[in-house]
Amino acid sequence: SSSYQVVVIGGGSGGLAVSATLASRLGKGNVAVVEPSDTHYYQPLWTFVGGGLKDFDQSCLPMRDVIPDKADWLQTRVAQVLPESNQVLLASGQTVSYQYLVVAAGIQTNWQKIKGLDESLLGTHGIASNYSATGVSHTYPLLQQVAQQAATATSSSASPRQLLFTMPSTPIKCAGAPQKIMYLADEILCREGANRNAYRIDYFTGIGKIFAIQKYADKLLAICRDRGLNLHYHYDLTEIRPFQRQAVFTRNATAPATTNGPLPSPIPTETLPTRAQVQSEGNDHQITVDYDFIHVTPPMSAPDFLRKTPALVNAGGWVDVDAKTLQHVRFPNVFSLGDCSSLPTSKTAAAAAAESWVVKENLLHLIRHHDSTSALPAQYDGYTSCPLVTGKNKLVLAEFNGYEGTPLETLPFNQAQESNSAYQLTAHVIPQIYWQGMVRGMWHGPSTIRSAFKPVAAMTKSSD
Ligand code: FAD
Ligand code: UQ1
């Protein structure tokens, strides 16, 4: 059994941002990163890959090239955390002891929660998902296929090609990604020459809003209206019948509560997809829709292995940390960041960048001052960001304080507007920031840039 000063679970965005700095500060042999994957993924690029705007290869680097030089890489998964004895149990059977633990294991995609769906089906039967390393490369070819079909549709009386986009009611990473690919799909079909009435786009979301922050939701709703994209709230995708190309949506419990009797007007008939059947029985309300293309965002949850340690997680299964200090609420030598944490903000790499600073400051403080009674120096404000690409060269750069639900913008213009500069920044500059900065522990979000722009923003944004 080996022993380390710090063990980091996960070599993803959050795990590398933390371990890079800690390994260089604490020196060789003192930091271990437990990570099973051969490849590190820059997942934010997958929206662009699905839209045919980037190559999949640009989102990957071999894990061995990004694990910090001075850290030991244990290439296996953590099977269980034993926080009472300061140990982790590895899938290989080994136990590893730690003085400090950082949990950055990401979020788990649960494909099997949708009846009839398996990750291996992506790319077949018109089923696509950008939420899969193996599946994302199939999205664009499928979109081109349906675009060709719509473009060559001859009879104007034929029913339109049906494209469906789904968002589950569970927490997910990058809550904007389920709709970003819809905007890109619409643009691809238009570009391939499809007549607007030769295809129809429907977005089914498990929740009751298009976006959590009103300022951006208003803009996105206007975009959907202008582009004729149909929105349906409180529906979860519950089944796919690949061979029939049918999707079944179930109205969920987040729908407006009724004291008794059936739910109020499900989908108004005039907004129903063309080839759809409604099944209603009391409050159990389902719609079966024939599709030609469907982009699935699977339900997600905290990783299963965390649930084996109830003391580590909250009722939802997320690592239970203080929202400001990122220190565990019961184990002071444990920290967590990123998608697997309980932090009540929107789960993104942008959030993990800001969080990584707080984890490093506070953990190094504890190492320097063994008296854990002195207050931890760094606090996370809830910053997160969601670059909503709405087309080639168009993007709404949502940036906000997820704790307060208020915009927290970096650039000196109103970021609810679609802009080319925000597109160029997200497509070309931020990936460089990620590979050169974040995975090396040197990018903690844009707060210093925001401060630098403050005088300019004060002049240009006064009329927002
Ligand atoms: P990850 O980066 O997912 O890393 C988790 C790591 O833990 C993985 O390497 C995994 O192999 C490892 N792991 C899992 N289980 C174990 C175990 N038992 N033991 C050891 N290791 C384990 N974010 C943005 O900021 N902007 C965007 O535009 C954006 N767009 C996105 C679009 C898509 C399609 C997707 C899928 C995500 C997007 N994100 C975006 C979200 C972003 O990728 C994540 O929020 C971010 O990667 C979270 O970092 P993390 O370290 O928590 O998890
Ligand atoms: C960001 O910092 C980040 O992490 C590297 C992202 O993940 C890909 C983002 O999408 C965004 C938008 C940011 C914020 C950075 C700037 C310069 C606004």
Short mmCIF file of N, CA and C in Angstrom, two decimals, residues 80 82 190 264 311 382:
data_model
loop_
_atom_site.label_atom_id
_atom_site.label_comp_id
_atom_site.label_asym_id
_atom_site.label_seq_id
_atom_site.Cartn_x
_atom_site.Cartn_y
_atom_site.Cartn_z
N GLN A 80 -13.69 2.90 -4.20
CA GLN A 80 -14.36 3.40 -3.00
C GLN A 80 -13.44 4.34 -2.22
N LEU A 82 -12.47 5.79 1.49
CA LEU A 82 -12.60 5.43 2.91
C LEU A 82 -12.13 6.62 3.75
N CYS A 190 -30.30 24.60 -43.41
CA CYS A 190 -30.51 25.77 -44.25
C CYS A 190 -29.39 25.90 -45.29
N PRO A 264 -52.76 20.12 -16.57
CA PRO A 264 -53.36 21.05 -17.51
C PRO A 264 -52.71 20.91 -18.88
N ALA A 311 -21.11 8.99 3.94
CA ALA A 311 -20.64 10.15 4.69
C ALA A 311 -19.99 11.19 3.78
N GLY A 382 -19.30 31.26 -7.17
CA GLY A 382 -20.34 30.63 -7.99
C GLY A 382 -20.21 30.91 -9.48
#
